Amino acid sequence: MISVKANVIIALAIGALISSVLLAIEPLTDFAFLSLEWPGITAAYLFWGAVGGSSFAGIAISWIVNALTYALGAFAILIIFSALRLLARPKT
């Protein structure tokens, strides 16, 4: 069985990948998936004063928050799959 630490690392990688795709696809398609980027955009606006209005810092905050948001969802899915696999294991 995969450990919790491995599940966290996999979930963070999945979250970072999804957040990177959302960040990269916007300039390429000229279309923003705002419903998918909403947690990060909200955090960037909330902390805008803390970062001094820097657009680079705002994008970084947005990317990090989106990555953590999607990592949380991926972690929940991985834990459910691990639990189902544990339950499906034959008992001897």
mmCIF file of C-alpha atoms in Angstrom:
data_model
loop_
_atom_site.group_PDB
_atom_site.id
_atom_site.type_symbol
_atom_site.label_atom_id
_atom_site.label_comp_id
_atom_site.label_asym_id
_atom_site.label_seq_id
_atom_site.Cartn_x
_atom_site.Cartn_y
_atom_site.Cartn_z
ATOM 1 C CA MET A 1 0.000 0.000 0.000
ATOM 2 C CA ILE A 2 1.215 3.486 -0.826
ATOM 3 C CA SER A 3 2.057 5.561 2.241
ATOM 4 C CA VAL A 4 0.364 8.827 3.101
ATOM 5 C CA LYS A 5 3.607 10.684 2.366
ATOM 6 C CA ALA A 6 3.689 9.238 -1.151
ATOM 7 C CA ASN A 7 0.021 10.169 -1.647
ATOM 8 C CA VAL A 8 0.763 13.762 -0.559
ATOM 9 C CA ILE A 9 3.698 14.023 -2.970
ATOM 10 C CA ILE A 10 1.649 12.609 -5.846
ATOM 11 C CA ALA A 11 -1.260 14.933 -5.020
ATOM 12 C CA LEU A 12 1.019 17.985 -4.915
ATOM 13 C CA ALA A 13 2.483 17.035 -8.282
ATOM 14 C CA ILE A 14 -1.005 16.657 -9.759
ATOM 15 C CA GLY A 15 -2.070 20.018 -8.305
ATOM 16 C CA ALA A 16 1.030 21.757 -9.656
ATOM 17 C CA LEU A 17 0.468 20.229 -13.080
ATOM 18 C CA ILE A 18 -3.179 21.312 -13.243
ATOM 19 C CA SER A 19 -2.314 24.809 -12.032
ATOM 20 C CA SER A 20 0.492 25.088 -14.598
ATOM 21 C CA VAL A 21 -1.812 23.998 -17.413
ATOM 22 C CA LEU A 22 -4.433 26.557 -16.370
ATOM 23 C CA LEU A 23 -1.786 29.272 -16.225
ATOM 24 C CA ALA A 24 -0.255 28.355 -19.591
ATOM 25 C CA ILE A 25 -3.465 27.761 -21.526
ATOM 26 C CA GLU A 26 -4.903 31.235 -20.965
ATOM 27 C CA PRO A 27 -2.469 33.184 -23.192
ATOM 28 C CA LEU A 28 -2.536 30.457 -25.824
ATOM 29 C CA THR A 29 -6.314 30.316 -26.180
ATOM 30 C CA ASP A 30 -7.230 33.919 -25.270
ATOM 31 C CA PHE A 31 -9.817 32.407 -22.967
ATOM 32 C CA ALA A 32 -9.658 32.277 -19.177
ATOM 33 C CA PHE A 33 -11.141 29.395 -17.250
ATOM 34 C CA LEU A 34 -12.059 31.692 -14.369
ATOM 35 C CA SER A 35 -14.311 29.153 -12.703
ATOM 36 C CA LEU A 36 -11.315 26.813 -12.421
ATOM 37 C CA GLU A 37 -8.874 29.571 -11.429
ATOM 38 C CA TRP A 38 -11.164 31.230 -8.890
ATOM 39 C CA PRO A 39 -9.415 30.104 -5.635
ATOM 40 C CA GLY A 40 -6.054 31.422 -6.789
ATOM 41 C CA ILE A 41 -7.429 34.656 -8.190
ATOM 42 C CA THR A 42 -9.299 35.306 -4.936
ATOM 43 C CA ALA A 43 -6.130 34.745 -2.898
ATOM 44 C CA ALA A 44 -4.129 37.015 -5.209
ATOM 45 C CA TYR A 45 -6.651 39.825 -4.733
ATOM 46 C CA LEU A 46 -6.784 39.287 -0.967
ATOM 47 C CA PHE A 47 -3.011 39.449 -0.597
ATOM 48 C CA TRP A 48 -2.464 42.127 -3.260
ATOM 49 C CA GLY A 49 -1.625 44.729 -0.626
ATOM 50 C CA ALA A 50 0.802 42.351 1.086
ATOM 51 C CA VAL A 51 2.789 41.840 -2.117
ATOM 52 C CA GLY A 52 2.878 45.524 -2.968
ATOM 53 C CA GLY A 53 0.890 45.307 -6.182
ATOM 54 C CA SER A 54 3.499 43.244 -8.030
ATOM 55 C CA SER A 55 1.868 41.359 -10.878
ATOM 56 C CA PHE A 56 4.546 38.633 -10.729
ATOM 57 C CA ALA A 57 3.852 38.038 -7.037
ATOM 58 C CA GLY A 58 0.113 38.013 -7.712
ATOM 59 C CA ILE A 59 0.532 35.368 -10.418
ATOM 60 C CA ALA A 60 2.783 33.345 -8.103
ATOM 61 C CA ILE A 61 0.232 33.471 -5.292
ATOM 62 C CA SER A 62 -2.520 32.505 -7.710
ATOM 63 C CA TRP A 63 -0.504 29.551 -9.039
ATOM 64 C CA ILE A 64 0.406 28.300 -5.547
ATOM 65 C CA VAL A 65 -3.149 28.527 -4.202
ATOM 66 C CA ASN A 66 -4.582 26.797 -7.273
ATOM 67 C CA ALA A 67 -1.939 24.077 -6.989
ATOM 68 C CA LEU A 68 -2.793 23.499 -3.314
ATOM 69 C CA THR A 69 -6.528 23.529 -4.031
ATOM 70 C CA TYR A 70 -6.263 20.906 -6.743
ATOM 71 C CA ALA A 71 -3.747 18.927 -4.670
ATOM 72 C CA LEU A 72 -6.310 18.693 -1.874
ATOM 73 C CA GLY A 73 -8.860 17.225 -4.252
ATOM 74 C CA ALA A 74 -6.309 14.827 -5.731
ATOM 75 C CA PHE A 75 -5.244 13.768 -2.229
ATOM 76 C CA ALA A 76 -8.843 12.975 -1.293
ATOM 77 C CA ILE A 77 -9.276 10.886 -4.437
ATOM 78 C CA LEU A 78 -5.991 9.037 -3.831
ATOM 79 C CA ILE A 79 -6.968 8.258 -0.228
ATOM 80 C CA ILE A 80 -10.356 6.923 -1.366
ATOM 81 C CA PHE A 81 -8.678 4.705 -3.984
ATOM 82 C CA SER A 82 -6.186 3.450 -1.399
ATOM 83 C CA ALA A 83 -8.980 2.622 1.035
ATOM 84 C CA LEU A 84 -10.993 0.831 -1.651
ATOM 85 C CA ARG A 85 -7.948 -1.164 -2.704
ATOM 86 C CA LEU A 86 -7.317 -2.117 0.923
ATOM 87 C CA LEU A 87 -10.931 -3.249 1.328
ATOM 88 C CA ALA A 88 -10.805 -5.235 -1.904
ATOM 89 C CA ARG A 89 -7.689 -7.153 -0.848
ATOM 90 C CA PRO A 90 -8.510 -10.816 -0.187
ATOM 91 C CA LYS A 91 -8.298 -11.832 3.450
ATOM 92 C CA THR A 92 -6.267 -14.900 4.218
#
